[in-house]
Coordinates of C-alpha atoms (C1' of nucleotides) in Angstrom, one line a residue:
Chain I
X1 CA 0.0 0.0 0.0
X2 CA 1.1 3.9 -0.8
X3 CA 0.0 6.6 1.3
X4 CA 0.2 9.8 -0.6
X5 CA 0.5 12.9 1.7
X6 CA 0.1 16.2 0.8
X7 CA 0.1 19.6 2.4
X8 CA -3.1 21.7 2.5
X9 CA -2.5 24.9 0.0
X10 CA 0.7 24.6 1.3
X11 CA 2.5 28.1 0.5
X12 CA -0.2 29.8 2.4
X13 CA -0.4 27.6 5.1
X14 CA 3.6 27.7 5.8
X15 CA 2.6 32.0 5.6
X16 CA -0.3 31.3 8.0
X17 CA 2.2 29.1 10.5
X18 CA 3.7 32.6 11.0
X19 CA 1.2 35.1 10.3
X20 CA -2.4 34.5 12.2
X21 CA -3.7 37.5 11.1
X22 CA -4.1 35.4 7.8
X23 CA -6.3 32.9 8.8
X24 CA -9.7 33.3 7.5
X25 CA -9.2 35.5 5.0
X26 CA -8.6 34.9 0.8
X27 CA -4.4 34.9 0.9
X28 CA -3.0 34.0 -2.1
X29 CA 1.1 33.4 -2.8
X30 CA 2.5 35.0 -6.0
X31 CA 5.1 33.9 -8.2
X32 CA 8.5 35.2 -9.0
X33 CA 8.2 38.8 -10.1
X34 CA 4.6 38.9 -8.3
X35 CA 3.5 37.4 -12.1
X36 CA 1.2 34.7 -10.7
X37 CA -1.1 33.0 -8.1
X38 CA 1.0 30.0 -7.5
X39 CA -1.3 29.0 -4.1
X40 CA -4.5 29.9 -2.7
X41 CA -6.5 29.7 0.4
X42 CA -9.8 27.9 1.0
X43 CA -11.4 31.5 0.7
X44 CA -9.7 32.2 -2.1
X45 CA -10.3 29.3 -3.8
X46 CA -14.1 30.2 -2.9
X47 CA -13.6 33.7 -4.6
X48 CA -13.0 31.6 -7.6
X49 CA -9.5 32.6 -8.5
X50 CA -8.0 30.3 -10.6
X51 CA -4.6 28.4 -9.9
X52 CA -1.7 30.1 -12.0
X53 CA -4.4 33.1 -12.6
X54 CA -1.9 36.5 -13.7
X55 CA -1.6 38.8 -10.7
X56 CA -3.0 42.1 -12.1
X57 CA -6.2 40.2 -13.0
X58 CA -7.2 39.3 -9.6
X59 CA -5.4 42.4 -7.5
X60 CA -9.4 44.2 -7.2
X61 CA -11.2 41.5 -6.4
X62 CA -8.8 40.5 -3.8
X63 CA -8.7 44.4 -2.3
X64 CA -12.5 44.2 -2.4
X65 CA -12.2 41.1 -0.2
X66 CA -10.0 42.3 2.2
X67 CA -7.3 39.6 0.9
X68 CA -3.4 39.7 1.3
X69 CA -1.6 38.8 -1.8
X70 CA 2.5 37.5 -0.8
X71 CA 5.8 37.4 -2.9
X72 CA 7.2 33.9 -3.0
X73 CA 9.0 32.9 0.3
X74 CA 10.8 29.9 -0.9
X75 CA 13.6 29.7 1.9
X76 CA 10.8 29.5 4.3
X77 CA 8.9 27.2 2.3
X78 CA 11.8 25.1 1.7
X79 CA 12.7 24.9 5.6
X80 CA 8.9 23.7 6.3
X81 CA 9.2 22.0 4.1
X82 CA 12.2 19.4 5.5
X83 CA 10.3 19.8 8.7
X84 CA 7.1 18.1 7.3
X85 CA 9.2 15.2 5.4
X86 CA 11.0 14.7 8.7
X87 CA 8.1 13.8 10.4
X88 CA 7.0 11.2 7.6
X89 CA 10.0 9.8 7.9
X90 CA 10.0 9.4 11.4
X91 CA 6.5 7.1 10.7
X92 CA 7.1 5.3 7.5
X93 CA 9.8 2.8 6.7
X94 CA 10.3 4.7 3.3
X95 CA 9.2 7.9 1.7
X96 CA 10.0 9.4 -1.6
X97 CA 10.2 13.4 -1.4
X98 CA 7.8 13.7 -4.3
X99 CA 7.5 17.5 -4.5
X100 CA 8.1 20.4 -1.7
X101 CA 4.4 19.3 -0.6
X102 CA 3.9 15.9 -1.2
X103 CA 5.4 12.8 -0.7
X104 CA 4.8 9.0 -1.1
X105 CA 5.0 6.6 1.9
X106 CA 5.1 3.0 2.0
X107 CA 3.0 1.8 4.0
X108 CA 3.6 -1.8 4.0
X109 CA 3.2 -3.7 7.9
X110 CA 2.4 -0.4 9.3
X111 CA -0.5 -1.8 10.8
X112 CA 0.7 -4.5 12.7
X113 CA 2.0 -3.2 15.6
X114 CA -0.6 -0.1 16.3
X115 CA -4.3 -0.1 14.9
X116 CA -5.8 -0.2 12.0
X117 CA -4.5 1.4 8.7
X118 CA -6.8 4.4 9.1
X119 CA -5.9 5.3 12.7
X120 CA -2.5 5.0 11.9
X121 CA -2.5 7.3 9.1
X122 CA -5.0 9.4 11.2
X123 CA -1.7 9.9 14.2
X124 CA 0.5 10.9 11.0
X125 CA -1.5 13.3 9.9
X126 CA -2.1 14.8 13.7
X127 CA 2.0 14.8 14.3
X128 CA 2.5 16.8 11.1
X129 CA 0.1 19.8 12.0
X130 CA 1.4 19.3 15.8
X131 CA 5.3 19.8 15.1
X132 CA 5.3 22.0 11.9
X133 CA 1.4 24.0 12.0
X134 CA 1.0 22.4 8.7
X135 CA -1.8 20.6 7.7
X136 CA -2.3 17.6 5.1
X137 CA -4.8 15.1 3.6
X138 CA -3.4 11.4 2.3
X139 CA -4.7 9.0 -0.3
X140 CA -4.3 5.4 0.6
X141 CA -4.3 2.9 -2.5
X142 CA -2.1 -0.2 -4.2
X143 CA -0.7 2.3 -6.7
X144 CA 1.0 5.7 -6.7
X145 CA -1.7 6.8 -9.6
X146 CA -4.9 5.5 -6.9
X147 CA -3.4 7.0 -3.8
X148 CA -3.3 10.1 -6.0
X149 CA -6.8 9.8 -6.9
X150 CA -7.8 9.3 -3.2
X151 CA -6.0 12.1 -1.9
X152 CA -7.8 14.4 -4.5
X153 CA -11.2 13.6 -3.4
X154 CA -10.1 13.6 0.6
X155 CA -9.1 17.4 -0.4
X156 CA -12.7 17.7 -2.1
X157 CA -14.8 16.0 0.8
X158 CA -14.2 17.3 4.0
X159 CA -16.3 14.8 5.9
X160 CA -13.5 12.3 4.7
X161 CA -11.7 14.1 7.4
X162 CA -8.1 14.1 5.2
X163 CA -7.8 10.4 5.1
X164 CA -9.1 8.2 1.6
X165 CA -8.4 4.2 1.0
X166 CA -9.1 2.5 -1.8
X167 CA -8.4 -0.8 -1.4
X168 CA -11.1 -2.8 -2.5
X169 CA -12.9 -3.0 -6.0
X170 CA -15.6 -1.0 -4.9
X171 CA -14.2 1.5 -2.7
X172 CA -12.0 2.2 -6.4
X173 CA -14.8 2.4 -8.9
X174 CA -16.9 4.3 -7.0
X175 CA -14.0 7.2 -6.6
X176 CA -13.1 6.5 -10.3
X177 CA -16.6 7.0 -11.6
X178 CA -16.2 10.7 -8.8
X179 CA -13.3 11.9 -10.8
X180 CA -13.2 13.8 -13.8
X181 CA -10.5 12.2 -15.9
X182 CA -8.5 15.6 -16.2
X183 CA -7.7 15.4 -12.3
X184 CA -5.6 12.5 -13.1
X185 CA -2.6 12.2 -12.4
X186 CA -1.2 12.0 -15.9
X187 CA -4.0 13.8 -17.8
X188 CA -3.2 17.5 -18.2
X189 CA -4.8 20.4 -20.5
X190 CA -4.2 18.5 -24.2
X191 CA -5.1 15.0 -23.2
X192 CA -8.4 16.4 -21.1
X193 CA -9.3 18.0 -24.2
X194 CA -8.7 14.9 -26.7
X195 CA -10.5 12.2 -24.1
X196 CA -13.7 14.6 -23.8
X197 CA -13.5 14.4 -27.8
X198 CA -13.7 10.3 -27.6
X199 CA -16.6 10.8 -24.6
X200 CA -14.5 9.8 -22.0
X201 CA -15.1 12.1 -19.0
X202 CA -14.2 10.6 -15.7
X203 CA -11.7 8.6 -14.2
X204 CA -13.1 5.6 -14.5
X205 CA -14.2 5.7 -18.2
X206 CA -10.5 5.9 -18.5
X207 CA -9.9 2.7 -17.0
X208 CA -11.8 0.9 -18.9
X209 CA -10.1 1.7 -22.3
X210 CA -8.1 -0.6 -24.3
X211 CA -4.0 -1.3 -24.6
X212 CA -3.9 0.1 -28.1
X213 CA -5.9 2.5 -27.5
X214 CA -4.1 4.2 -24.6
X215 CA -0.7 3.5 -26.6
X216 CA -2.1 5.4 -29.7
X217 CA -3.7 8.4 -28.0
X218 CA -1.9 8.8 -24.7
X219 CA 1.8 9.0 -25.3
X220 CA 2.7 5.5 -26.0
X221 CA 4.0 3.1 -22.8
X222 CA 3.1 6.2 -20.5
X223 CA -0.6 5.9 -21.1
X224 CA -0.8 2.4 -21.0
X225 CA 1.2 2.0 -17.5
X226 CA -1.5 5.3 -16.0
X227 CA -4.4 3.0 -17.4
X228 CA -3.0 0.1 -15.4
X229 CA -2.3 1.7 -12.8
X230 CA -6.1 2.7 -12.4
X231 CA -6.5 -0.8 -12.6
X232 CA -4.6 -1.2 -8.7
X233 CA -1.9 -2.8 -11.1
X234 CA 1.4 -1.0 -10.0
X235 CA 3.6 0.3 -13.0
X236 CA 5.8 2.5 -10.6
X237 CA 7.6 1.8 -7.3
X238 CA 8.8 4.0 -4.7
X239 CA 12.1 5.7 -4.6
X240 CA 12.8 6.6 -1.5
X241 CA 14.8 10.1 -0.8
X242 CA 18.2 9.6 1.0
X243 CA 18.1 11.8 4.2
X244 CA 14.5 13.6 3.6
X245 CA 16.0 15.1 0.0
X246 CA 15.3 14.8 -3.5
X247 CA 18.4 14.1 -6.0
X248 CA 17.5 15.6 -9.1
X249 CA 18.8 14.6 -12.4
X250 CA 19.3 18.4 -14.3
X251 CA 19.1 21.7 -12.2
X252 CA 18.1 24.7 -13.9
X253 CA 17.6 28.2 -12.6
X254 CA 15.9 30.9 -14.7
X255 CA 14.2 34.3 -13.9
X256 CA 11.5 36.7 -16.3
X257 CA 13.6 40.1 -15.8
X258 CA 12.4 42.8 -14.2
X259 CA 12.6 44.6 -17.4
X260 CA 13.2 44.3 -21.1
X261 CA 16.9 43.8 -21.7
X262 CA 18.8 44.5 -24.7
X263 CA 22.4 44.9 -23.7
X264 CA 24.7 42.4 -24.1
X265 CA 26.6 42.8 -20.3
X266 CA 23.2 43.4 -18.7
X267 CA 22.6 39.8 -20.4
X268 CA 25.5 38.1 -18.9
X269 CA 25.3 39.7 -15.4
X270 CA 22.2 38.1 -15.4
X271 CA 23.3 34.8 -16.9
X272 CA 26.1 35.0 -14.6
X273 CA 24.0 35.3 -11.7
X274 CA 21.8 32.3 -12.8
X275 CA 24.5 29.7 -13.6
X276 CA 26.2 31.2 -9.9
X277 CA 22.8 29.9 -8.4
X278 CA 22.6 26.8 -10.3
X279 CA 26.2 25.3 -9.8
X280 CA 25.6 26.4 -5.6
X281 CA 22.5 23.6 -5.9
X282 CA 24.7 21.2 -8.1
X283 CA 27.5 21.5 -4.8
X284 CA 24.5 21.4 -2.7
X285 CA 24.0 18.2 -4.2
X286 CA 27.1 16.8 -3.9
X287 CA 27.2 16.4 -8.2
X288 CA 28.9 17.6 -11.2
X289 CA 27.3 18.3 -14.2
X290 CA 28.7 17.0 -18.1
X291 CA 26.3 18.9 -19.9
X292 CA 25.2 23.1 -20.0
X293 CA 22.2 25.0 -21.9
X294 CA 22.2 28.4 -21.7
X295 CA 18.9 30.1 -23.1
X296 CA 17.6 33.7 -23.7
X297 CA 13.9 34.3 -24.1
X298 CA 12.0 37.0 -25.9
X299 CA 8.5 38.3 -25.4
X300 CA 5.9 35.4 -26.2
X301 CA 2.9 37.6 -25.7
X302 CA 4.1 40.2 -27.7
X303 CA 2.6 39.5 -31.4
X304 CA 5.4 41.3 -33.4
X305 CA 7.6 38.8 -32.6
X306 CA 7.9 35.6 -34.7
X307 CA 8.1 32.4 -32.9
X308 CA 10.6 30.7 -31.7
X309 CA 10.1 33.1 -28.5
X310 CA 13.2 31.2 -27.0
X311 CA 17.1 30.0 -28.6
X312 CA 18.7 28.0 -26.8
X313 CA 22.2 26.3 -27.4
X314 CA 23.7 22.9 -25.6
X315 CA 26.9 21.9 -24.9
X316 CA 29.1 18.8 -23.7
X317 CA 31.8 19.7 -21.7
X318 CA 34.8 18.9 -23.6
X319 CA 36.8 19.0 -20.1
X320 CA 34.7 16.6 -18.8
X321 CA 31.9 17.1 -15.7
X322 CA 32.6 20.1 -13.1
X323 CA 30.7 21.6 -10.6
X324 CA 33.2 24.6 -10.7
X325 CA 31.4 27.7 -10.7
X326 CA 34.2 29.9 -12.6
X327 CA 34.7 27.0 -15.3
X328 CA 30.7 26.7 -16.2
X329 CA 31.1 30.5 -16.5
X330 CA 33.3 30.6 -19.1
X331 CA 32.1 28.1 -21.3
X332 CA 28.4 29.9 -20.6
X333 CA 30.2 33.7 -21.8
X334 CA 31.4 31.7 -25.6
X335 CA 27.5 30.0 -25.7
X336 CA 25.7 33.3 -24.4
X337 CA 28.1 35.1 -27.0
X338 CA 27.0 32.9 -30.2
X339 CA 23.5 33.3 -28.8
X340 CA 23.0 36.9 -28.3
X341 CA 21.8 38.9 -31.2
X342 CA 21.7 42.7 -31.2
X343 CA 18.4 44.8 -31.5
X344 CA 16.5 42.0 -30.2
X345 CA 14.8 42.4 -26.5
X346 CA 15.0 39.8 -23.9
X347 CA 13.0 39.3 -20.8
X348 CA 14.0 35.6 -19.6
X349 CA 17.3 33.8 -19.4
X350 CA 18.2 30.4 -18.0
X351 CA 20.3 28.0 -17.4
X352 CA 20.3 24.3 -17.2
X353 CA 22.4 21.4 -15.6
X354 CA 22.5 18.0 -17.1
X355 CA 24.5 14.8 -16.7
X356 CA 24.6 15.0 -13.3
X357 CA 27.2 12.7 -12.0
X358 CA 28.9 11.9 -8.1
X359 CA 32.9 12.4 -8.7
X360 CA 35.2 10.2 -8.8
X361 CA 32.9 7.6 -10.1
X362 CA 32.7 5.7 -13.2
X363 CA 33.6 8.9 -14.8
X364 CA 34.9 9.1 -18.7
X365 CA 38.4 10.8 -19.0
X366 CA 39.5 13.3 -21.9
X367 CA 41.8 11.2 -23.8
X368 CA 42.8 14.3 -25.9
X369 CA 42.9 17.0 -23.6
X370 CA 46.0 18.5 -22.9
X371 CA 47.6 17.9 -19.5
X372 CA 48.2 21.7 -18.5
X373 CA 44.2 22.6 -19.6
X374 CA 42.6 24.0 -16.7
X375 CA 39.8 21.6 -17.0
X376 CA 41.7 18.7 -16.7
X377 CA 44.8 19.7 -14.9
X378 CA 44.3 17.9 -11.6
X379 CA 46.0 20.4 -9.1
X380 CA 43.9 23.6 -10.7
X381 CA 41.0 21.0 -10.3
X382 CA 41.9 20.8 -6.6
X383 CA 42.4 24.7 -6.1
X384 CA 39.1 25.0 -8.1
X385 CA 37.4 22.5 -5.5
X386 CA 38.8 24.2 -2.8
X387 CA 37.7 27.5 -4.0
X388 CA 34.4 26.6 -4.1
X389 CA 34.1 24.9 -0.9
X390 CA 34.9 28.2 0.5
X391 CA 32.8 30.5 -1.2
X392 CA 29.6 28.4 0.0
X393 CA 30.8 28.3 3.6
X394 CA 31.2 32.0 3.7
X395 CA 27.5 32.4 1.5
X396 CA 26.1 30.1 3.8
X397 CA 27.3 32.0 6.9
X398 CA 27.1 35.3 5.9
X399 CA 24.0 35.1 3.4
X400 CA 23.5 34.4 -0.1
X401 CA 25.7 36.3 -2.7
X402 CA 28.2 37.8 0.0
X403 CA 30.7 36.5 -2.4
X404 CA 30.1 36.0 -6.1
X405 CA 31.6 36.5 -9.6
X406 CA 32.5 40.0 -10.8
X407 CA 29.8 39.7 -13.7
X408 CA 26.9 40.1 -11.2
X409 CA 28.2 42.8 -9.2
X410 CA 26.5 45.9 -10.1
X411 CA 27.4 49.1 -8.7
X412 CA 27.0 49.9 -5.3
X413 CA 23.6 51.3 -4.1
X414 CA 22.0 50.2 -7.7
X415 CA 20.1 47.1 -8.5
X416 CA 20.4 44.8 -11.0
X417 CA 19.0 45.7 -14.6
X418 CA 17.6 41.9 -14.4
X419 CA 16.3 41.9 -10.8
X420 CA 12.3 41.1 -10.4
X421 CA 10.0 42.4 -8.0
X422 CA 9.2 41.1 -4.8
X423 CA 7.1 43.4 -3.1
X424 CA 4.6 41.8 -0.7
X425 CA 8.0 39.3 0.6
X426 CA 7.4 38.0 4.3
X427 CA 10.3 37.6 6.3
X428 CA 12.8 34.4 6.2
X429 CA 11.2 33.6 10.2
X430 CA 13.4 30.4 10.1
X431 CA 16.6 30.1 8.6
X432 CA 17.7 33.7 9.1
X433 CA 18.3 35.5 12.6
X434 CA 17.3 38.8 12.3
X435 CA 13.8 37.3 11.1
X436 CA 12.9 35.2 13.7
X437 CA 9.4 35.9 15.2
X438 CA 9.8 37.7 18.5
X439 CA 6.2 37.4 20.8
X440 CA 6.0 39.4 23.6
Chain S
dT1 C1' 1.9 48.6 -17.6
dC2 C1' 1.6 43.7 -15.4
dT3 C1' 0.9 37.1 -17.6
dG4 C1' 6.5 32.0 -13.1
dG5 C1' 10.0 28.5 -12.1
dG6 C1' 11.9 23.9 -11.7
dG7 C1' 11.4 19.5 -12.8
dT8 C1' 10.4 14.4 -15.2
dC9 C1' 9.8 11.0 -18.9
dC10 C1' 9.2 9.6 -23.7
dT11 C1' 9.7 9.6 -28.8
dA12 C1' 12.0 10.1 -33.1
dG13 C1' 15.5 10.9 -36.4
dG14 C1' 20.3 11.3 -37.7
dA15 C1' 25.2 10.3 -37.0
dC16 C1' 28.3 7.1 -35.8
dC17 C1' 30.2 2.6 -34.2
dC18 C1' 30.8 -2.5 -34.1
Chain X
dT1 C1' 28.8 -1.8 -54.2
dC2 C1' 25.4 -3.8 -51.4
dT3 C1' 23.9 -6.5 -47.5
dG4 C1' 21.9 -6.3 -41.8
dG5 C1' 21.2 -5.9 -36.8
dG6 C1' 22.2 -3.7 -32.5
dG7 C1' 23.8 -0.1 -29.9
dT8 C1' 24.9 4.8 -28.1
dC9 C1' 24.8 9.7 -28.3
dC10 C1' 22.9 13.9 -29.5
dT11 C1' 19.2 17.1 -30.5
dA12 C1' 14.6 18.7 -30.5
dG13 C1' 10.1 18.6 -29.2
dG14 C1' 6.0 17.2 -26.7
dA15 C1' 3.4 16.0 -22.8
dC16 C1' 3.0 16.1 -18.0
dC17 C1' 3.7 17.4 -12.8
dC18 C1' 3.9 20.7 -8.7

DNA sequence: TCTGGGGTCCTAGGACCC
DNA sequence: TCTGGGGTCCTAGGACCC
């Protein structure tokens, strides 16, 4: 059995953990840049703003509801975040970090030694709001894609009191036949709109299709193992997280500027600052990366410009994988450089991670690089390590960004041609001193 | 005026290798 | 010059998720 778990609307609860004067009200969470609603409260919900609605279209009716719209918070989010998984951990013999919200237990045996399944679950769910404020609902099924299921319809129903199992033949058709087939997990906007087109409309129409069918008109294999997995026939296992984290396989870090950029430095700085951010999380992770993509965007909504609204170029290291911040940066300057074309305006840039690998395992040597290359040379590779270890000791003790590369440094009292807004930002009330909550 | 960011998996074609 | 299967890597694109 899988328990799925996850948090209640959870940017706004983490807010609410903090902020009382929040509860009750419509709250919503903004994006980066304030662009848009990202999570909602109950009474927001209830106002009927949409998830992923653009700010500026909901800003009145918000006002006119007395609501509080918030920048992004993701240190704080990210900190409740471990906090939550810590306590699943401390309950289940496995869980998989699915997302910063959710997470997969396995839930085999756990009902041995201390009640029934429900009761069990029911004592989780009680611990989690008790040691972090945050409350949660969990689905409880044979497969990942059921427990899924169930925990959308224990958010829907509150008389479920947060806990759904489906573990019989009944309990599953009947939720099947409750769910529209685009709350699957699995079926997003372009599927949701083909199925309606074949009459299929809920969950459990979609069970009953054929092999073929699902291979033809649902992405091959992937359809086919979603249908199955309706069926309580388990196409995916659990992975569990080492130490309550998720390892990812590419790490990326882009940002919409705060304004339109046309200047080639402007560019890098904020290139710069993006691939600075992205090789901290690759140390973070204990990786090196093989392969970089570097990307500049243009205005998609803006109908004088002819697709493609984004260029991107990819490359293989030729000195092999690196997780050295001042090496990715000067292979990114040569790709931003063949990318960047005058008179065109930019409003996004990214970066992206690949071929993540641990080092100083089954790695692939150069055979052709020269000895004395800096990429290759093992002393510089030591100096480079070292280098790094010390800039994220001093960033991690003295902030983010204390110390960084020259190209994104601006000069001093002026901000960043590429910087966003943030303007509605809560404090950081646990991971940074001056922030904690004083009551008194 | 304002419309996000960070991920995963799969497919398919071409180049190249044995 | 033509024959054939099996494999990897790369690139691009599409769909999905939170």
């Amino acid at each position: 059995m899988y328990g799925l778990v996850d948090c209640n609307n959870f940017y706004v609860s983490c807010e609410r953990v903090f902020q009382p004067r929040l509860d009750n009200r419509p709250v919503v969470v903004l994006s980066n840049n304030d662009g848009n609603v990202v999570s909602r409260s109950a009474e927001a919900k209830q106002l009927g703003i949409p998830m992923g609605a653009p700010f500026f279209e909901v800003r009145e009716l918000l006002r006119h509801h007395q609501g509080h719209a918030l920048s992004s918070n993701y240190a704080l989010y990210g900190d409740m975040s471990r906090r939550v998984m810590a306590r699943l951990a401390a309950h289940a013999p496995a869980v998989e970090v699915y997302s910063i919200d959710e997470a997969f237990l396995d839930l085999h045996g756990l009902t041995t030694y201390c009640g029934t399944l429900d009761t069990r679950v029911q004592a989780i769910r009680r611990d989690v709001l008790a040691c972090t404020g945050i409350p949660t609902c969990v689905g409880v099924a044979p497969t990942k894609t059921l427990a899924k299921v169930a925990n959308r319809l224990a958010k829907k129903h509150p008389e479920l009191q947060g806990v759904l199992r489906l573990d019989t033949a009944s309990r599953r058709e009947r939720a099947l036949r409750a769910l529209p087939v685009a709350d699957v997990w699995g079926i997003g906007y372009q599927y949701a709109g083909k199925l309606a087109t074949h009459g299929i409309r809920t969950a459990w129409e979609l069970s009953q299709v054929s092999e073929a069918w699902a291979r033809k008109h649902l992405g091959g294999v992937v359809g086919w193992r979603l249908v199955q997995e309706l069926l309580g026939q388990p196409c995916q296992d659990l992975n569990p997280s080492e130490d309550g984290t998720l390892a990812r396989k590419s790490i990326s870090c882009s940002r919409s500027f705060g304004q339109r950029l046309t200047a080639f430095d402007d560019l890098w700085g904020a290139m710069a600052t993006y691939l600075s951010r992205a090789a901290e999380k690759l140390r973070a992770q204990g990786d090196q990366a093989h392969i970089l993509t570097v990307y500049l965007s243009q205005d998609r909504y803006d109908t004088r410009v002819p697709p493609p609204y984004t260029r991107s170029t990819t490359l293989t290291l030729p000195g092999g994988p690196t997780s050295d911040t001042l090496q990715l940066l000067a292979y990114a300057r040569r790709m931003l450089e063949r990318l960047y074309e005058p008179g065109r305006v930019y409003v996004k840039a990214g970066v992206v991670l690949d071929g993540l690998e641990r080092p100083g395992r089954g790695q692939q040597l150069s055979l052709f690089a020269p000895a004395s290359s800096t990429a290759t040379n093992p002393l510089s590779d030591v100096r480079a390590q070292q280098l790094m270890r010390s800039l994220d000791a001093l960033n991690r003790q003295f902030g983010r960004g204390t110390v960084r590369p020259a190209a994104t440094v601006t000069a001093a009292g002026q901000s960043a041609p590429w910087q966003g807004k943030a303007q509605h930002k809560s404090q950081a009330f646990t991971t940074r001193l001056e922030d904690l909550l004083v009551v008194g």
